[in-house]
Short mmCIF file of C-alpha atoms in Angstrom, two decimals:
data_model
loop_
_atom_site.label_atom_id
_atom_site.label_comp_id
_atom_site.label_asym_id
_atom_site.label_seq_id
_atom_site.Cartn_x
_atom_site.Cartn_y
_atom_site.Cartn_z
CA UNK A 1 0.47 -10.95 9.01
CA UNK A 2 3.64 -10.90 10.98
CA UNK A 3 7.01 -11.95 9.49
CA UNK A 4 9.61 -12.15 12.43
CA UNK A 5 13.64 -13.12 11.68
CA UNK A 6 15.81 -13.51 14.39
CA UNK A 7 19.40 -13.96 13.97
CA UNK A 8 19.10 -15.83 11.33
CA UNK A 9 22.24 -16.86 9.36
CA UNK A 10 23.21 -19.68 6.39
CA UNK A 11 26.09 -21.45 5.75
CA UNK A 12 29.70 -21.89 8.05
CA UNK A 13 30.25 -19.23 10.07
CA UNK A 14 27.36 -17.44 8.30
CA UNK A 15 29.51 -16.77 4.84
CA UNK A 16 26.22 -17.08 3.10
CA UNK A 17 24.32 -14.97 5.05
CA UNK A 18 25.74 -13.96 8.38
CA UNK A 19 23.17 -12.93 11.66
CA UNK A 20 20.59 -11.08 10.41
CA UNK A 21 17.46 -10.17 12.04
CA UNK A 22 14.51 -7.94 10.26
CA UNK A 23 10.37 -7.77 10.84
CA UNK A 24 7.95 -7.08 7.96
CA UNK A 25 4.10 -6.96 7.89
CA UNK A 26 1.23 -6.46 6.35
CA UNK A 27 -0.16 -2.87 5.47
CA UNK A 28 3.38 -1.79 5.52
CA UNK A 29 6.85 -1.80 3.12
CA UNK A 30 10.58 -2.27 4.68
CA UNK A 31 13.56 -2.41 2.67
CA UNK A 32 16.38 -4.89 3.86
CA UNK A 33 19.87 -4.38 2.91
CA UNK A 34 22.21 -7.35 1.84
CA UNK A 35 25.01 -7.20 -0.46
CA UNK A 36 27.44 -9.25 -2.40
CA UNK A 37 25.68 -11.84 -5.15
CA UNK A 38 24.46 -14.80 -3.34
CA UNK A 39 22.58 -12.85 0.03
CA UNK A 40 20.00 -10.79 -1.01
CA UNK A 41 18.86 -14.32 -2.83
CA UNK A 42 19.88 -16.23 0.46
CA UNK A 43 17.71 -13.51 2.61
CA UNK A 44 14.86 -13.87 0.16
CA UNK A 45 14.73 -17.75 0.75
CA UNK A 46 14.53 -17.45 4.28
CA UNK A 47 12.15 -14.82 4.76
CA UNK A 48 9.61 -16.31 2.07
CA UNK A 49 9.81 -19.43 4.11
CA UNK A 50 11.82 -21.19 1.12
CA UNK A 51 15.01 -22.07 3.28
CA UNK A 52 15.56 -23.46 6.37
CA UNK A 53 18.42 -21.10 8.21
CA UNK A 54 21.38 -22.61 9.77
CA UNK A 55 20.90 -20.60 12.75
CA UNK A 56 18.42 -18.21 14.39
CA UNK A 57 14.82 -18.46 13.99
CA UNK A 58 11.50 -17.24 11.66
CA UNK A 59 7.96 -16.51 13.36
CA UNK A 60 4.73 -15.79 11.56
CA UNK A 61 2.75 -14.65 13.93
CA UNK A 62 4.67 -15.43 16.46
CA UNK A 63 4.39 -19.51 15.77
CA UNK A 64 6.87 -22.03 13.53
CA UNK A 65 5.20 -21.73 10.46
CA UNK A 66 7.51 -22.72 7.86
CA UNK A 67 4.63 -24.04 5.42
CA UNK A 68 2.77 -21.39 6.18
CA UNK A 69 4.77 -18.86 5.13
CA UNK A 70 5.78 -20.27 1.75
CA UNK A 71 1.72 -20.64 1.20
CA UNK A 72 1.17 -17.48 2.07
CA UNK A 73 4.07 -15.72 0.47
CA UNK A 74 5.67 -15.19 -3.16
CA UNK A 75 9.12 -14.82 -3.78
CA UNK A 76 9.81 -12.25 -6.91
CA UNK A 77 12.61 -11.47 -9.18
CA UNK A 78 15.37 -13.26 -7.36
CA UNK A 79 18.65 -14.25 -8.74
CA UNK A 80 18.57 -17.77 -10.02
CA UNK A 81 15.60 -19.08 -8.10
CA UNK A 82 12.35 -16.82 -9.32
CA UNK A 83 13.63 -14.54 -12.09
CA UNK A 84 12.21 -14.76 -15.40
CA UNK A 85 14.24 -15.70 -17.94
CA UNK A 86 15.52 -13.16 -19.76
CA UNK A 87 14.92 -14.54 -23.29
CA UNK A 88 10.97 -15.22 -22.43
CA UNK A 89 8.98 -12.40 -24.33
CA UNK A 90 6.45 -10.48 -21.74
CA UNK A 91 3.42 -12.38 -23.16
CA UNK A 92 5.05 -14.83 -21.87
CA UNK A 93 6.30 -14.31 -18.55
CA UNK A 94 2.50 -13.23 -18.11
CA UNK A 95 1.34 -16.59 -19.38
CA UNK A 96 3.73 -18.20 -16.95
CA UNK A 97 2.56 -16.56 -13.87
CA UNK A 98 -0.86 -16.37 -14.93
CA UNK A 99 -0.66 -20.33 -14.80
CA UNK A 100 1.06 -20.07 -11.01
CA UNK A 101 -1.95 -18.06 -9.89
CA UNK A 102 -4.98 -20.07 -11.21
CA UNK A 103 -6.08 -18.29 -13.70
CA UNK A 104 -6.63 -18.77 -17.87
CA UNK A 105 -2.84 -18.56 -19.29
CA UNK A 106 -3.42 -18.91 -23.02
CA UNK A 107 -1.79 -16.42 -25.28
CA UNK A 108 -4.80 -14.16 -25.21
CA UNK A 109 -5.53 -14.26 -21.96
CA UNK A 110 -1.87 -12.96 -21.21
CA UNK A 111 -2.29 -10.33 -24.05
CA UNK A 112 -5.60 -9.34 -22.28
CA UNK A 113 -4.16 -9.39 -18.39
CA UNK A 114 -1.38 -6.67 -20.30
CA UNK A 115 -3.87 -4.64 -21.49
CA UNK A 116 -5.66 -4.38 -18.12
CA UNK A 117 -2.47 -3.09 -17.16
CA UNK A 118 -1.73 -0.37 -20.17
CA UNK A 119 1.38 -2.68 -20.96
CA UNK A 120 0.22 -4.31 -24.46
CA UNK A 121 2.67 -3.29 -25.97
CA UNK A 122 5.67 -4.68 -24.31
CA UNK A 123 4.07 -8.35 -25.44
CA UNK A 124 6.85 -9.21 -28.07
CA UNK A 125 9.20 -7.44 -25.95
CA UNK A 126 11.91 -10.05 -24.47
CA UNK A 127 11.87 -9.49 -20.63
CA UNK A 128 15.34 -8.02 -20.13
CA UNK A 129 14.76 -5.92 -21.96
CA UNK A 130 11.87 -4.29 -20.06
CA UNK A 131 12.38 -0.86 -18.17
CA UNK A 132 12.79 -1.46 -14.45
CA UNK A 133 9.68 0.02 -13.19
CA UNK A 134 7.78 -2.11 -15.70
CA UNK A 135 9.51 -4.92 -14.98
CA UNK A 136 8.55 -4.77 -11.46
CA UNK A 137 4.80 -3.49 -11.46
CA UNK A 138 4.34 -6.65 -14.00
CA UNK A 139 6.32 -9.14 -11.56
CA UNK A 140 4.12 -7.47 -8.31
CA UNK A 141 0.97 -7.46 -9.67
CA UNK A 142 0.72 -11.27 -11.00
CA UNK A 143 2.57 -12.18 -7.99
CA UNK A 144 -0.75 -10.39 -5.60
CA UNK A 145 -3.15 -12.55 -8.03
CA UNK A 146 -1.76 -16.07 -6.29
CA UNK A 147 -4.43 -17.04 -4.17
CA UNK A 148 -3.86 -17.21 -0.51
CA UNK A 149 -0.75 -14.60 -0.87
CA UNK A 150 -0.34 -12.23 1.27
CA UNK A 151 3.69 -11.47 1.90
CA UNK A 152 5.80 -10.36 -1.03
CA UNK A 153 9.34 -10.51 -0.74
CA UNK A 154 11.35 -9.00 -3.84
CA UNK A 155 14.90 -9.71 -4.32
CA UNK A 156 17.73 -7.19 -5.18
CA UNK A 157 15.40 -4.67 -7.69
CA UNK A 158 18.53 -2.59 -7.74
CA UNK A 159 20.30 -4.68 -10.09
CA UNK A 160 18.11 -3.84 -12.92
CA UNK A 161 19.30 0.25 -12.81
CA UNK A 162 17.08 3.27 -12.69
CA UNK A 163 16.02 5.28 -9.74
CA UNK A 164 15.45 3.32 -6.08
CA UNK A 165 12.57 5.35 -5.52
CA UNK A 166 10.28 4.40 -8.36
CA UNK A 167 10.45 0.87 -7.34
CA UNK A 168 10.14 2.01 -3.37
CA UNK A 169 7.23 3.72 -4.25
CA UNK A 170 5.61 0.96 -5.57
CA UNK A 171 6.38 -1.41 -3.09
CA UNK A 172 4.93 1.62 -0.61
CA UNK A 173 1.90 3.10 -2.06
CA UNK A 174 0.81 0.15 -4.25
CA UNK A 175 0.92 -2.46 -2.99
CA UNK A 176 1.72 -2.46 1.15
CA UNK A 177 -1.12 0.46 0.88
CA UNK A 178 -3.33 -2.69 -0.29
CA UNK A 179 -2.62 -4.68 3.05
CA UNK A 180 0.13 -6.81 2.13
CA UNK A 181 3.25 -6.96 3.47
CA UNK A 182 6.16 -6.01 1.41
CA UNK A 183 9.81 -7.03 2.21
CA UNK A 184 12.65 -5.33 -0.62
CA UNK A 185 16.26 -6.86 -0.48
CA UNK A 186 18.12 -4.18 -1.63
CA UNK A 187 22.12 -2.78 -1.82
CA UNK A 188 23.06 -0.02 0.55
CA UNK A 189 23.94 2.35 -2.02
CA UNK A 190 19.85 2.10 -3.00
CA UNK A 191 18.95 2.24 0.37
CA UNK A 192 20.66 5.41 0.87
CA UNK A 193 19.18 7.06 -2.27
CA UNK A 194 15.80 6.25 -0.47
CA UNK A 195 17.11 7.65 2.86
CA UNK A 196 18.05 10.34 2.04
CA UNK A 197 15.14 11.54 -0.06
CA UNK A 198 13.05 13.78 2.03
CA UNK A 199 9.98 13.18 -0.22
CA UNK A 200 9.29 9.44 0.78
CA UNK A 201 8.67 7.08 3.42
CA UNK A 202 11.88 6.18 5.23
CA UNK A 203 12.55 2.40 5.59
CA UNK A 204 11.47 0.88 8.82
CA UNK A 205 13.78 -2.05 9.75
CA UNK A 206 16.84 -3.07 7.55
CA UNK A 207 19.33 -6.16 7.73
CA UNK A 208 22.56 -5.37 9.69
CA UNK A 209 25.55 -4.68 7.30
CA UNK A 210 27.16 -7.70 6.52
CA UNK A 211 30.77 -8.53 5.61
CA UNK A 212 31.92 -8.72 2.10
CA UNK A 213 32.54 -11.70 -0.27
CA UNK A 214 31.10 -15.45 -0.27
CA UNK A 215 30.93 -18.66 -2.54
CA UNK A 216 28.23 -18.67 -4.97
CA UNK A 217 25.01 -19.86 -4.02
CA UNK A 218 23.98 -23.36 -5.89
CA UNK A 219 21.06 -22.27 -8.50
CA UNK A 220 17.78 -23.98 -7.46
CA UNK A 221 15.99 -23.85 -10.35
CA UNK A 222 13.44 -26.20 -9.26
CA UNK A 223 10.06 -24.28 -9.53
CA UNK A 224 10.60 -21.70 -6.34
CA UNK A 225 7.49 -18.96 -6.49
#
């Protein structure tokens, strides 16, 4: 699977997101930058096929597919659109997304998927509470249980603290190394913590830089996985 943006920008003169053009696939990971509140969400939209763009265009591969793409992708952990709340204990985030994939949600079959996972005993924990790394693998792995999905987009995993590179390397050697095709929206100042480490797999396409400051973005909280 090939995810192509061109030029693509939102809003008047691009204040939401301005020109930005990026390519992920599957089988491999590439980190995006966007900054300021609103764009890493705004970029997420788009390149999960949840947003029209103003401007530019968005090939999968290499046709229009809007419809296609949202099937075939999952939009995780963004801002105000696909981020669970952070109230929700664990058991039930999993119950949530356990529902969004198919599968058995009930109480025990959440407490079950978590201790597949080694993570029973986060259960009661509420989810903003959960280390970032944890936070992630959990989001990521019942996102790759929704049938038909094969692009994952994740949305600003900076914000959440600890070290860039754990959550790199799981977007890297977890789950692009299982053939899907990983997009990360992430701040420069994680992107260069990834750069510059000798140790890992430097990004492969990013976002152009983009101008600082814009309006916030409308919350859609109207079901967008």
């Amino acid at each position: 699977m090939l995810i192509e943006l061109t030029d693509v920008s939102k809003g008047r003169r691009g204040i939401a997101l301005p020109a930005t053009t990026l390519t992920y696939r599957s089988g491999r990971a590439t980190l995006a930058m966007a900054e300021t509140e609103q764009r890493p969400t705004v970029l997420g939209l788009i390149a999960a096929g949840r947003m029209k763009p103003d401007s530019g265009s968005v090939l999968v591969d290499g046709a229009r597919r809007s419809r296609d793409l949202r099937r075939r992708s999952a939009l995780i952990d963004a801002p105000d659109v696909s981020e669970p709340a952070p109230n929700i204990i664990v058991a039930g985030v999993v119950g949530e997304e356990l529902m969004f994939a198919g599968r058995l949600s009930d109480p025990l079959s959440a407490r079950r998927w978590l201790d597949d996972h080694g993570l029973r005993h986060l259960s009661r924990t509420p989810f903003a509470d959960v280390a970032p790394r944890d936070r992630l693998r959990i989001l990521l792995e019942l996102a790759a249980l929704r049938p038909g999905v094969e692009a994952l987009v994740l949305v600003s995993p900076d914000r959440h603290g600890g070290d860039p590179r754990d959550w790199w390397l799981l977007a890297e050697e977890e789950f692009a190394a299982r053939g899907f095709a990983v997009l990360v929206i992430a701040g420069q100042a994680a992107a260069r913590v990834i750069s510059d480490s000798p140790s890992l797999p430097q990004p492969r396409r990013r976002a152009p830089r983009v101008r600082p400051a814009s309006p916030a973005l409308r919350r859609r909280k109207d079901g967008i996985r």
